[in-house]
Amino acid sequence: MTAATARRDFPRAYGKVGSLHRERLWALRLSYTSLIVAAIIFLAPPVYMLMTSLKTNAEMADQTLSPWLVRSPTLEHYGATLENPLFLGFFANSAIVTLLVVSITMVISVLAAFALSRMRFWGSQTLATGVFLTYLVPDTLLFIPLYQIVGGLGLLNSIWGLVLVYPTLTVPFCTWIMIGYFASIPKELDEAALIDGASWPQMLLKIFIPVALPGIIAATIFAFTVSWAAFVYPTAFITRPEEMPLTIGVVSQLVRGDTFAWGQIMAGALLAALPPVVVYVFLMDYYIAGLTAGATKG
Amino acid sequence: MSEVNLRKVVKLFEGGVQAVRGIDLEIADHEFCVLVGPSGCGKSTTLRMIAGLEEVSEGEIWIGGTMVNDIPPKDRDIAMVFQNYALYPHMTVFENMAFGLKLRHFPKDEIKRRVDRAASILSIGELLDRKPKALSGGQRQRVAMGRAIVRDPKVFLFDEPLSNLDAKLRVQMRTEIKKVHQAVKTTTIYVTHDQVEAMTLADRVVVMNHGVIEQVGPPNELYHHPATIFVAGFIGSPAMNFIPARLVNAAGALTIQLGQGLSVPVPADRTARYAPHASKKLLFGIRPEHLTETTRTDKQNLAPITVDLDVIEPMGMETLVHFRIEGTPVCARVDPAAGAQAGAPMRLAAHMDQMHLIDADTGRVL
């Protein structure tokens, strides 16, 4: 007690006995250190890929050189990759599948979330929980029974099989995000709209979707990422190179015989990672706002 | 014609909670009717049933001569103002006010005419291009009222519209609401838990408690002639004092005995009314403003009592003094110049023509 009083009385002693300023400084040092370590861990693989993709085949094979430095940079692998009709096919397949999956996912999950969060009907709570539980089943467990189903429908070795199957991964999570987001919209807003004369579809289109736009963008980015980066399902369902998406095409088709074309693989993988990076850069703020809104406002 | 009639209306929530227990109420065309009561008394539920936001479990609701039990909110021709404004955050003030009209396919120039008229009534003309988040609480509430006015509905419903505002703004908006009602004269049903709002705004006040109507009447009638102990205690601030009492008949004159050696005479014109209740357990009810210093007035029917003051609360224009009669806390309102001092005795006068006698068992005012 007396020590505290003394400190208050003699501000000059602050520096010696510890102060807010000093504590903040330590907190900042600690945060920067952890952030730098995390950044190194996450950035090392892509940087390694970038370095490798810029090396000539000879430089790559030279064991005496550092793998992290490029001596004579070349874009030959990028050129070869972009001229490879197979690679362009992979890219088109990924784009078609992703576009369709995102569209299907958003239509289903916005409608489902609106119904589950706003319309009270028998079993709506159980259904909402059920939606989330399906998300907890990993795709590594599901691909065997799904193989039977997709095969039964004659959609093996076709991107349409992927368009059918990916929503099982994206719809539950997106619905869950949207339920949380819709729940954070005050109930009086729909009541005001009801009294103003809006029907349920009008309420969804004119009030809920515009107000929940950050949540919808977050869900869209999630669906985009999942279907762009899906690996297990295409590995299981697709063996024909013309139907492959980027994720498996790059690692399986850019191998000649038993020779790995590392330069092209790395260039292809980096090019494949470009669209998600672009999407994230532009929509990152919405994504974070959308994911946290339900938690803080609800 | 836009009167509202409630006939034996009951609201039963899931789990058997009866929020409204069979109320009858007739609200006349152009009337400003305020439903007031403590939280959980069923006033908001009643309003929401009139709006169509809650289903009616039993009974009938009529608006303008039509039974509306099964009519959806949008077809009831009502407009509602919510406590938290419920403005559409992505729309400008103009769009917020025009939304209901657009959905009803009004022509553009008619929408603009109506919005401009409402905006001028509410003095929000310069805010029409702003989004709700750029408005203050009072401005938002005005926009919410504007959204109701443009519709020109049969009935306005207000659900505690001033509860989110600070005290000063609340008083200002109260006047504003009264002004709007005088200008547009639409039948209005207003829900509040604040008895001052109820008294100042209403043509008629409906006091509710535990899902039933305790009393309906103009503000002054509720103040001067409460029907039950609940209404007597709810209306008026500070609340009415209730002191356990006995009626004593001494030599043909009725007196009210409040405690050892403390009694006040029953006014002559009430003797016949009170006489049959002499044997009952009674409460003597008197408002603090009717317990004053003796010098303040020369009215008749003043009964002097001397009390020892516990606490005094100077309010500027008046002073509240607190004391006990037989252990019951009592409050009186005296002139600041009357020289009230805590711990000292004070001679007060009870205005006996303003007193109430209450049956302690039934809660009815006799």
mmCIF file of N, CA and C in Angstrom, chain A residues 120 186-199 202 206-208 210-211, chain B residues 48 53 73-74 78-80 82 84 86-91 99-100 103-104 147 151:
data_model
loop_
_atom_site.group_PDB
_atom_site.id
_atom_site.type_symbol
_atom_site.label_atom_id
_atom_site.label_comp_id
_atom_site.label_asym_id
_atom_site.label_seq_id
_atom_site.Cartn_x
_atom_site.Cartn_y
_atom_site.Cartn_z
ATOM 1 N N ARG A 120 -39.604 -20.103 -37.459
ATOM 2 C CA ARG A 120 -39.730 -21.114 -36.425
ATOM 3 C C ARG A 120 -40.598 -22.246 -36.959
ATOM 4 N N PRO A 186 -30.952 -7.886 -35.751
ATOM 5 C CA PRO A 186 -32.035 -7.793 -34.771
ATOM 6 C C PRO A 186 -33.384 -8.257 -35.334
ATOM 7 N N LYS A 187 -34.123 -8.942 -34.487
ATOM 8 C CA LYS A 187 -35.425 -9.500 -34.858
ATOM 9 C C LYS A 187 -36.395 -8.404 -35.311
ATOM 10 N N GLU A 188 -36.242 -7.220 -34.716
ATOM 11 C CA GLU A 188 -37.171 -6.125 -35.045
ATOM 12 C C GLU A 188 -37.066 -5.726 -36.515
ATOM 13 N N LEU A 189 -35.882 -5.990 -37.116
ATOM 14 C CA LEU A 189 -35.701 -5.604 -38.511
ATOM 15 C C LEU A 189 -36.645 -6.407 -39.405
ATOM 16 N N ASP A 190 -36.793 -7.720 -39.146
ATOM 17 C CA ASP A 190 -37.742 -8.460 -39.981
ATOM 18 C C ASP A 190 -39.169 -8.124 -39.609
ATOM 19 N N GLU A 191 -39.390 -7.801 -38.319
ATOM 20 C CA GLU A 191 -40.762 -7.442 -37.953
ATOM 21 C C GLU A 191 -41.163 -6.131 -38.624
ATOM 22 N N ALA A 192 -40.205 -5.178 -38.661
ATOM 23 C CA ALA A 192 -40.484 -3.905 -39.330
ATOM 24 C C ALA A 192 -40.764 -4.155 -40.813
ATOM 25 N N ALA A 193 -39.978 -5.059 -41.419
ATOM 26 C CA ALA A 193 -40.171 -5.362 -42.839
ATOM 27 C C ALA A 193 -41.522 -6.041 -43.070
ATOM 28 N N LEU A 194 -41.894 -6.956 -42.141
ATOM 29 C CA LEU A 194 -43.195 -7.631 -42.258
ATOM 30 C C LEU A 194 -44.322 -6.611 -42.245
ATOM 31 N N ILE A 195 -44.235 -5.650 -41.293
ATOM 32 C CA ILE A 195 -45.278 -4.629 -41.174
ATOM 33 C C ILE A 195 -45.246 -3.702 -42.382
ATOM 34 N N ASP A 196 -44.039 -3.430 -42.898
ATOM 35 C CA ASP A 196 -43.912 -2.584 -44.091
ATOM 36 C C ASP A 196 -44.503 -3.264 -45.331
ATOM 37 N N GLY A 197 -44.749 -4.559 -45.213
ATOM 38 C CA GLY A 197 -45.411 -5.238 -46.319
ATOM 39 C C GLY A 197 -44.533 -6.191 -47.098
ATOM 40 N N ALA A 198 -43.391 -6.551 -46.557
ATOM 41 C CA ALA A 198 -42.480 -7.436 -47.290
ATOM 42 C C ALA A 198 -42.903 -8.896 -47.115
ATOM 43 N N SER A 199 -42.793 -9.670 -48.209
ATOM 44 C CA SER A 199 -42.998 -11.115 -48.104
ATOM 45 C C SER A 199 -41.674 -11.730 -47.650
ATOM 46 N N GLN A 202 -38.970 -11.262 -50.255
ATOM 47 C CA GLN A 202 -38.556 -9.855 -50.321
ATOM 48 C C GLN A 202 -37.695 -9.487 -49.119
ATOM 49 N N LYS A 206 -34.179 -8.024 -49.918
ATOM 50 C CA LYS A 206 -34.016 -6.578 -49.739
ATOM 51 C C LYS A 206 -33.458 -6.188 -48.394
ATOM 52 N N ILE A 207 -33.582 -7.066 -47.399
ATOM 53 C CA ILE A 207 -33.071 -6.711 -46.067
ATOM 54 C C ILE A 207 -31.898 -7.613 -45.675
ATOM 55 N N PHE A 208 -32.139 -8.928 -45.657
ATOM 56 C CA PHE A 208 -31.139 -9.828 -45.083
ATOM 57 C C PHE A 208 -29.856 -9.899 -45.903
ATOM 58 N N PRO A 210 -28.517 -7.780 -48.200
ATOM 59 C CA PRO A 210 -27.673 -6.574 -48.118
ATOM 60 C C PRO A 210 -27.045 -6.370 -46.733
ATOM 61 N N VAL A 211 -27.827 -6.629 -45.680
ATOM 62 C CA VAL A 211 -27.292 -6.392 -44.331
ATOM 63 C C VAL A 211 -26.212 -7.425 -43.996
ATOM 64 N N ARG B 48 -48.101 -6.464 -29.665
ATOM 65 C CA ARG B 48 -47.615 -7.326 -30.748
ATOM 66 C C ARG B 48 -48.740 -8.177 -31.339
ATOM 67 N N LEU B 53 -47.756 -9.609 -34.931
ATOM 68 C CA LEU B 53 -46.446 -10.248 -34.775
ATOM 69 C C LEU B 53 -46.532 -11.441 -33.822
ATOM 70 N N PRO B 73 -49.599 -9.103 -40.722
ATOM 71 C CA PRO B 73 -49.306 -7.719 -40.325
ATOM 72 C C PRO B 73 -49.432 -6.720 -41.472
ATOM 73 N N LYS B 74 -48.936 -7.097 -42.642
ATOM 74 C CA LYS B 74 -48.887 -6.121 -43.738
ATOM 75 C C LYS B 74 -50.278 -5.703 -44.219
ATOM 76 N N ILE B 78 -51.445 -1.069 -40.313
ATOM 77 C CA ILE B 78 -50.898 -0.493 -39.092
ATOM 78 C C ILE B 78 -49.445 -0.124 -39.359
ATOM 79 N N ALA B 79 -48.882 0.738 -38.534
ATOM 80 C CA ALA B 79 -47.445 1.017 -38.615
ATOM 81 C C ALA B 79 -46.906 0.966 -37.200
ATOM 82 N N MET B 80 -45.674 0.466 -37.067
ATOM 83 C CA MET B 80 -45.154 0.268 -35.718
ATOM 84 C C MET B 80 -43.798 0.951 -35.567
ATOM 85 N N PHE B 82 -40.459 0.792 -33.179
ATOM 86 C CA PHE B 82 -39.850 -0.128 -32.227
ATOM 87 C C PHE B 82 -38.910 0.600 -31.263
ATOM 88 N N ASN B 84 -35.808 -0.190 -30.469
ATOM 89 C CA ASN B 84 -34.454 0.019 -30.987
ATOM 90 C C ASN B 84 -34.479 0.539 -32.423
ATOM 91 N N ALA B 86 -35.173 -0.130 -35.306
ATOM 92 C CA ALA B 86 -35.307 -1.091 -36.409
ATOM 93 C C ALA B 86 -35.246 -0.424 -37.774
ATOM 94 N N LEU B 87 -34.305 0.491 -37.955
ATOM 95 C CA LEU B 87 -34.112 1.095 -39.280
ATOM 96 C C LEU B 87 -33.267 0.137 -40.115
ATOM 97 N N TYR B 88 -33.506 0.116 -41.420
ATOM 98 C CA TYR B 88 -32.704 -0.746 -42.296
ATOM 99 C C TYR B 88 -31.337 -0.093 -42.474
ATOM 100 N N PRO B 89 -30.267 -0.721 -41.978
ATOM 101 C CA PRO B 89 -28.978 -0.037 -41.911
ATOM 102 C C PRO B 89 -28.358 0.271 -43.271
ATOM 103 N N HIS B 90 -28.762 -0.485 -44.319
ATOM 104 C CA HIS B 90 -28.126 -0.286 -45.626
ATOM 105 C C HIS B 90 -28.879 0.719 -46.477
ATOM 106 N N MET B 91 -29.967 1.267 -45.946
ATOM 107 C CA MET B 91 -30.752 2.212 -46.744
ATOM 108 C C MET B 91 -30.614 3.612 -46.169
ATOM 109 N N PHE B 99 -39.634 2.586 -48.100
ATOM 110 C CA PHE B 99 -39.630 1.126 -48.317
ATOM 111 C C PHE B 99 -41.044 0.532 -48.344
ATOM 112 N N GLY B 100 -41.827 0.869 -47.325
ATOM 113 C CA GLY B 100 -43.186 0.328 -47.237
ATOM 114 C C GLY B 100 -44.053 0.754 -48.414
ATOM 115 N N LEU B 103 -42.969 -1.168 -51.632
ATOM 116 C CA LEU B 103 -43.488 -2.535 -51.656
ATOM 117 C C LEU B 103 -44.971 -2.544 -52.028
ATOM 118 N N ARG B 104 -45.644 -1.443 -51.726
ATOM 119 C CA ARG B 104 -47.071 -1.361 -52.063
ATOM 120 C C ARG B 104 -47.295 -0.700 -53.427
ATOM 121 N N ARG B 147 -41.206 6.733 -40.848
ATOM 122 C CA ARG B 147 -41.545 5.531 -41.601
ATOM 123 C C ARG B 147 -42.998 5.130 -41.335
ATOM 124 N N ARG B 151 -46.876 5.993 -44.240
ATOM 125 C CA ARG B 151 -47.824 4.952 -44.634
ATOM 126 C C ARG B 151 -49.263 5.408 -44.465
#
